[in-house]
Short mmCIF file of C-alpha atoms in Angstrom, two decimals:
data_model
loop_
_atom_site.label_atom_id
_atom_site.label_comp_id
_atom_site.label_asym_id
_atom_site.label_seq_id
_atom_site.Cartn_x
_atom_site.Cartn_y
_atom_site.Cartn_z
CA MET L 1 148.16 131.01 111.68
CA ASP L 2 147.39 134.31 114.31
CA GLY L 3 143.55 135.52 114.45
CA GLU L 4 142.84 138.94 114.35
CA GLY L 5 140.36 139.43 117.85
CA GLY L 6 140.55 135.86 119.34
CA ASN L 7 137.32 134.40 120.30
CA ARG L 8 134.12 136.60 120.89
CA ARG L 9 131.13 136.09 122.11
CA ARG L 10 128.32 138.19 121.77
CA ALA L 11 124.77 138.30 123.82
CA LEU L 12 122.33 136.42 121.63
CA PRO L 13 118.47 138.10 120.94
CA ARG L 14 116.07 136.49 122.70
CA HIS L 15 113.48 134.49 121.04
CA SER L 16 110.52 132.79 122.69
CA VAL L 17 110.76 129.14 121.51
CA VAL L 18 107.91 126.78 122.41
CA GLY L 19 108.72 122.85 122.73
CA ILE L 20 112.52 123.52 122.65
CA CYS L 21 115.73 123.44 124.94
CA VAL L 22 118.49 125.59 123.52
CA ASN L 23 121.73 124.45 124.93
CA PRO L 24 122.83 128.22 125.78
CA ARG L 25 126.24 127.84 125.13
CA LYS L 26 125.59 126.45 121.63
CA ALA L 27 123.02 129.57 121.13
CA THR L 28 125.65 132.08 122.21
CA MET L 29 128.79 130.51 120.14
CA LEU L 30 129.96 132.34 117.32
CA VAL L 31 130.92 131.14 113.85
CA SER L 32 132.67 132.88 111.56
CA VAL L 33 131.95 132.12 108.08
CA ILE L 34 134.48 132.23 105.25
CA ILE L 35 133.16 132.99 101.79
CA PRO L 36 136.08 133.53 99.22
CA LEU L 37 134.42 135.38 96.25
CA TYR L 38 135.91 135.75 92.49
CA ASN L 39 133.46 136.63 89.85
CA THR L 40 130.87 135.42 91.19
CA GLU L 41 128.36 138.12 91.23
CA LYS L 42 125.24 135.81 89.99
CA TYR L 43 125.25 133.81 92.63
CA ILE L 44 126.66 135.69 96.04
CA GLY L 45 123.38 137.19 96.98
CA ALA L 46 121.60 133.88 97.16
CA CYS L 47 124.90 132.39 99.03
CA LEU L 48 124.44 134.99 101.34
CA ALA L 49 120.99 135.07 102.09
CA SER L 50 120.83 131.14 103.13
CA VAL L 51 123.61 131.93 105.45
CA LEU L 52 121.52 135.00 107.09
CA SER L 53 118.47 132.42 107.23
CA GLN L 54 120.47 129.83 109.68
CA THR L 55 118.49 129.17 112.67
CA HIS L 56 122.03 129.65 113.97
CA ARG L 57 122.28 133.33 114.62
CA GLU L 58 125.53 134.07 116.48
CA LEU L 59 127.50 134.79 112.69
CA ASP L 60 130.83 136.54 111.45
CA VAL L 61 130.40 136.33 108.06
CA ILE L 62 133.85 137.31 105.90
CA VAL L 63 133.49 137.75 102.36
CA VAL L 64 136.73 137.50 100.96
CA ASP L 65 137.33 139.41 97.52
CA ASP L 66 139.69 137.66 95.72
CA GLY L 67 140.64 140.15 93.38
CA SER L 68 137.11 140.14 91.39
CA THR L 69 136.34 141.98 88.04
CA ASP L 70 132.51 141.71 88.63
CA GLY L 71 129.84 143.76 91.01
CA GLY L 72 130.10 141.02 93.37
CA ALA L 73 131.71 142.52 96.25
CA ALA L 74 129.37 145.41 95.99
CA ILE L 75 126.35 143.02 96.18
CA ALA L 76 127.96 141.99 99.33
CA GLU L 77 128.96 145.16 100.69
CA GLY L 78 125.02 146.44 100.03
CA ILE L 79 123.38 143.96 102.26
CA ALA L 80 122.22 145.57 105.56
CA ASP L 81 123.47 143.50 107.97
CA GLU L 82 126.28 144.34 110.88
CA ARG L 83 127.56 140.51 110.81
CA ILE L 84 128.36 140.48 107.04
CA ARG L 85 132.15 142.44 106.36
CA VAL L 86 133.95 142.29 103.29
CA ASP L 87 137.81 142.02 102.55
CA ARG L 88 139.01 142.94 99.03
CA GLY L 89 142.57 142.07 97.80
CA ALA L 90 144.34 140.83 94.85
CA ASN L 91 143.53 138.01 93.01
CA ARG L 92 145.53 135.13 94.92
CA GLY L 93 143.39 132.02 94.77
CA GLY L 94 140.77 130.26 96.47
CA ALA L 95 143.30 128.48 99.01
CA ALA L 96 144.64 132.39 100.10
CA ALA L 97 141.30 133.86 100.23
CA ARG L 98 140.30 131.06 102.95
CA ASN L 99 143.68 131.84 104.68
CA ARG L 100 142.94 135.45 104.54
CA GLY L 101 139.56 134.67 106.21
CA LEU L 102 140.98 132.41 108.78
CA ALA L 103 143.35 135.01 110.03
CA LEU L 104 140.37 137.72 110.34
CA ALA L 105 138.18 135.05 111.74
CA LYS L 106 136.81 135.80 115.23
CA GLY L 107 134.71 133.23 116.12
CA GLU L 108 135.75 129.81 118.18
CA ILE L 109 134.12 127.88 115.12
CA VAL L 110 134.86 128.49 111.59
CA ALA L 111 132.72 127.32 108.19
CA PHE L 112 133.97 127.22 104.84
CA LEU L 113 131.31 128.23 101.84
CA ASP L 114 131.85 128.66 98.45
CA ALA L 115 130.07 132.08 96.75
CA ASP L 116 128.20 129.87 94.19
CA ASP L 117 126.68 127.12 96.81
CA LEU L 118 123.85 127.48 99.45
CA TRP L 119 123.13 126.05 103.11
CA TYR L 120 119.60 125.17 104.41
CA PRO L 121 118.43 126.88 107.43
CA GLU L 122 119.29 124.07 109.53
CA LYS L 123 122.85 123.37 108.48
CA LEU L 124 124.65 124.94 111.39
CA SER L 125 123.00 124.27 114.16
CA GLU L 126 122.82 120.60 113.70
CA GLN L 127 126.63 120.35 113.07
CA ILE L 128 127.04 122.25 115.96
CA SER L 129 125.23 119.98 118.17
CA VAL L 130 127.59 116.74 116.88
CA LEU L 131 130.59 119.72 117.42
CA GLU L 132 129.45 120.29 120.92
CA SER L 133 128.66 116.75 122.23
CA ASP L 134 131.86 114.97 121.68
CA ARG L 135 135.45 117.18 122.33
CA GLY L 136 137.08 114.61 120.23
CA VAL L 137 135.41 115.51 117.23
CA VAL L 138 137.56 118.21 115.57
CA ALA L 139 135.41 118.89 112.49
CA VAL L 140 132.01 118.25 111.22
CA GLY L 141 130.79 117.82 107.37
CA ALA L 142 127.51 117.24 105.99
CA VAL L 143 125.66 115.54 102.90
CA PHE L 144 125.27 118.06 100.30
CA GLN L 145 122.45 118.17 97.23
CA TYR L 146 123.63 119.16 93.59
CA LEU L 147 122.34 122.61 91.93
CA SER L 148 122.75 123.21 88.37
CA GLY L 149 124.48 126.57 86.99
CA ASN L 150 120.55 128.15 87.07
CA GLY L 151 119.72 126.74 90.45
CA ARG L 152 117.64 123.83 89.76
CA ARG L 153 118.11 121.02 91.93
CA LEU L 154 119.57 118.16 90.17
CA LEU L 155 119.27 114.49 91.32
CA GLY L 156 121.96 112.93 93.42
CA ARG L 157 124.15 114.43 96.15
CA ALA L 158 127.62 114.02 97.67
CA GLY L 159 128.64 112.92 101.50
CA GLN L 160 129.86 109.39 102.49
CA ASP L 161 129.21 107.20 106.00
CA ALA L 162 132.96 106.94 107.43
CA ARG L 163 132.40 105.31 110.16
CA ASP L 164 134.31 102.10 109.28
CA PRO L 165 137.42 101.16 111.38
CA ASP L 166 139.76 102.16 108.83
CA SER L 167 138.25 105.78 108.12
CA ARG L 168 140.70 107.82 110.42
CA GLU L 169 143.68 106.21 108.69
CA ARG L 170 142.27 107.04 105.24
CA LEU L 171 141.64 110.52 106.21
CA GLN L 172 144.99 110.96 107.44
CA ARG L 173 146.80 109.47 104.24
CA GLY L 174 144.71 111.64 101.88
CA GLN L 175 142.45 108.68 100.60
CA LEU L 176 139.35 109.63 101.92
CA MET L 177 137.25 113.05 101.14
CA PRO L 178 133.60 112.29 102.91
CA PHE L 179 131.80 115.16 102.22
CA PRO L 180 131.96 118.73 99.87
CA PHE L 181 134.96 120.20 101.99
CA ASN L 182 134.37 123.89 101.06
CA SER L 183 130.92 124.29 101.24
CA SER L 184 130.01 121.96 104.26
CA LEU L 185 132.89 121.87 106.86
CA ILE L 186 132.72 123.43 110.43
CA ALA L 187 135.61 122.84 112.67
CA TRP L 188 137.36 124.62 115.88
CA THR L 189 139.13 128.00 114.84
CA ASP L 190 142.08 127.16 117.14
CA THR L 191 142.45 123.39 115.41
CA VAL L 192 142.53 124.74 112.02
CA ARG L 193 144.87 127.17 112.69
CA ALA L 194 147.08 125.06 114.07
CA ALA L 195 146.95 122.34 111.72
CA GLY L 196 148.28 125.38 108.96
CA GLY L 197 145.44 126.06 107.27
CA PHE L 198 144.82 125.59 103.77
CA ASP L 199 148.18 125.09 101.42
CA GLU L 200 148.15 127.67 98.88
CA SER L 201 150.70 125.83 96.34
CA LEU L 202 148.26 122.92 96.02
CA PRO L 203 145.53 124.65 93.74
CA VAL L 204 142.09 122.14 93.82
CA VAL L 205 143.65 119.75 96.37
CA GLU L 206 143.99 122.09 99.06
CA ASP L 207 141.09 120.94 100.94
CA LEU L 208 142.01 117.25 100.70
CA ASP L 209 145.44 118.55 102.00
CA LEU L 210 143.67 120.01 104.98
CA MET L 211 141.66 117.22 105.50
CA THR L 212 144.97 115.08 106.14
CA ARG L 213 146.27 117.40 109.11
CA LEU L 214 142.82 117.76 110.66
CA ALA L 215 142.20 114.04 111.02
CA LEU L 216 145.94 113.81 113.31
CA ALA L 217 143.83 116.30 115.57
CA GLY L 218 140.30 114.35 116.37
CA SER L 219 137.49 112.67 114.30
CA ILE L 220 135.59 113.46 111.54
CA ALA L 221 132.15 113.70 111.77
CA THR L 222 129.24 113.89 108.65
CA VAL L 223 125.99 114.77 109.34
CA MET L 224 124.30 112.40 107.12
CA ARG L 225 121.49 114.53 106.09
CA PRO L 226 121.36 116.80 103.36
CA LEU L 227 122.20 120.38 104.71
CA GLY L 228 122.98 122.22 101.69
CA ALA L 229 123.35 122.34 97.75
CA TYR L 230 126.71 122.28 95.97
CA ARG L 231 126.44 124.06 92.46
CA VAL L 232 127.56 121.59 89.56
CA HIS L 233 129.48 123.33 86.84
CA SER L 234 130.58 121.76 83.69
CA ASN L 235 133.65 124.02 83.18
CA SER L 236 134.85 124.13 86.83
CA LEU L 237 138.48 124.05 87.70
CA SER L 238 138.27 120.45 88.44
CA ALA L 239 136.70 119.60 85.48
CA ARG L 240 139.00 121.13 83.11
CA HIS L 241 142.18 120.17 84.67
CA HIS L 242 141.21 117.04 85.68
CA ALA L 243 144.67 115.31 85.01
CA LYS L 244 146.64 117.89 86.78
CA MET L 245 144.07 117.25 90.24
CA MET L 246 144.72 113.54 89.72
CA MET L 247 148.66 114.36 89.73
CA LEU L 248 148.18 116.68 92.85
CA MET L 249 145.85 114.07 94.88
CA ARG L 250 148.50 111.61 94.50
CA PHE L 251 151.20 114.16 95.87
CA VAL L 252 148.83 114.88 98.81
CA GLU L 253 148.60 110.97 99.42
CA LYS L 254 152.25 110.48 99.08
CA ARG L 255 153.13 113.14 101.70
CA ALA L 256 150.53 112.42 103.80
CA THR L 257 151.77 109.01 104.10
CA ALA L 258 154.95 110.19 104.47
CA ARG L 259 153.98 112.18 107.39
CA LEU L 260 151.96 109.37 109.34
CA GLU L 261 154.88 106.87 108.76
CA GLY L 262 157.34 109.45 110.44
CA ARG L 263 159.44 109.92 106.82
CA SER L 264 160.39 112.77 105.30
CA ALA L 265 157.98 113.78 102.97
CA PRO L 266 158.61 114.39 99.12
CA ASP L 267 158.31 118.82 98.04
CA LEU L 268 155.75 119.08 95.54
CA GLU L 269 158.62 120.13 92.66
CA SER L 270 160.36 117.13 92.69
CA PHE L 271 157.58 115.05 93.06
CA VAL L 272 155.65 117.07 89.39
CA SER L 273 159.90 116.56 87.74
CA SER L 274 159.75 112.56 88.48
CA TYR L 275 155.88 112.30 88.19
CA ARG L 276 154.94 109.24 85.58
CA LEU L 277 151.81 107.66 85.44
CA THR L 278 151.34 103.68 85.40
CA ARG L 279 149.17 101.63 82.75
CA ALA L 280 146.90 100.95 86.41
CA GLN L 281 146.59 104.68 86.99
CA ARG L 282 145.58 105.48 83.48
CA ARG L 283 143.10 103.39 83.40
CA GLN L 284 141.63 104.63 87.11
CA ASP L 285 141.45 108.32 85.90
CA GLY L 286 139.83 107.36 82.59
CA ALA L 287 137.43 105.62 84.64
CA ALA L 288 137.48 108.34 87.09
CA ARG L 289 136.61 111.22 84.67
CA ARG L 290 133.98 108.90 83.00
CA PHE L 291 132.08 108.07 86.07
CA ARG L 292 132.00 112.09 86.85
CA ASP L 293 130.77 112.93 83.75
CA ALA L 294 127.99 110.30 83.80
CA GLY L 295 127.19 111.39 87.39
CA LEU L 296 126.79 114.95 85.75
CA LEU L 297 124.49 113.81 82.93
CA VAL L 298 122.56 111.64 85.19
CA MET L 299 121.61 114.74 87.25
CA GLU L 300 120.43 116.20 83.91
CA ARG L 301 118.55 113.45 83.50
CA ARG L 302 120.36 112.69 80.14
CA TYR L 303 120.66 108.68 80.82
CA VAL L 304 121.34 107.25 77.60
CA LYS L 305 124.22 109.03 77.36
CA ALA L 306 125.48 108.61 81.37
CA SER L 307 124.85 104.71 80.99
CA ALA L 308 127.28 104.65 78.01
CA LEU L 309 129.95 106.63 79.87
CA CYS L 310 129.23 104.65 83.15
CA ALA L 311 129.72 101.00 81.23
CA ALA L 312 132.87 102.32 80.01
CA ALA L 313 134.02 103.32 83.35
CA LEU L 314 133.10 99.69 84.44
CA VAL L 315 134.99 98.23 81.75
CA ALA L 316 138.23 100.64 82.29
CA ARG L 317 137.97 99.59 86.41
CA PRO L 318 135.25 97.53 87.61
CA SER L 319 135.80 97.55 91.04
CA TYR L 320 136.58 101.47 91.50
CA THR L 321 133.71 102.11 89.65
CA LEU L 322 131.20 99.42 91.69
CA ARG L 323 132.74 101.15 94.91
CA ARG L 324 131.71 104.61 93.50
CA ILE L 325 128.31 103.46 92.57
CA ALA L 326 128.05 101.69 96.25
CA MET L 327 129.02 105.17 97.86
CA ARG L 328 126.29 106.77 96.29
CA LEU L 329 123.70 104.87 96.98
CA SER L 330 124.53 104.67 100.36
CA VAL L 331 123.92 108.17 101.08
CA ARG L 332 120.25 107.86 100.67
CA ARG L 333 120.10 104.46 102.39
CA THR L 334 122.57 105.40 105.82
CA PRO L 335 120.09 105.42 108.77
CA SER L 336 122.30 107.13 111.05
CA ALA L 337 121.75 111.24 111.31
CA VAL L 338 125.45 111.25 112.09
CA ALA L 339 128.61 109.54 110.93
CA HIS L 340 132.04 109.39 112.31
CA GLY L 341 135.20 109.33 109.97
CA ALA L 342 137.05 108.14 113.08
CA ASN L 343 136.06 105.62 115.88
#
């Protein structure tokens, strides 16, 4: 995917910071922040404020309006900061909007952020340090906390230490997503372009698909501290279309595995036409849905109903549910600040 303008660096304003040694290259590295916007007028102001509050100041903020019918694009255009530009277009979906932003990106690093999510001030700075410290790392995510629709911080967080020896292969096969991709990830722009960007035929799971291809290019790291907040909606696309999401996840895994093993990959149409769930898959999907709903209830402090759903998930798929619980707990216990998805 070709960019418009290539890599470009601008002079960083001088700041007097006592006791902090700043890497000049890191400080002047331009980061293109791609924000797809579709009818999120309620949240875009706070989202952009969190980006402009980053301690890393060299930003190229691209808001891609995906055919919104509300005033979100106008709010973005009204912010008096020359680092923000708004690109308006017809509604084509989040993957197409991110690809449009990727084509417009000027920075040597690209970062993705959904318009209803937030970053904490040190987010980019900490991730860039990881990306710069090891040239074998091509992308960096982070732990994210959860927010309710009205902005209240909820219990729980998302992010996984993926340093175990088989992590890279699991990433390459589409079996692992160690952090909230679309609002957490930063990566070398050229690497994302070389990987082909987002597959626009895969709604909901385009992030998982891109992760499989990035993992072929190098290591994936996770900063194991909360660096942002992910807004949880009970009526999100993944919640409303859970069965479709699970089907597409299996397609991504099958295609990625075929690619890794040098076999011809199935096309989406033939996969969908022949798709049939086994009994074990139905039980796992049911357990996954119950566990997800239990997590939402826990975040809302509705513990009794959450316990009932978690118990139902345990009955349906004990090993799956226990593994998911362990993953959630490991975020709080991980002593290391950075976890690599490949060794």
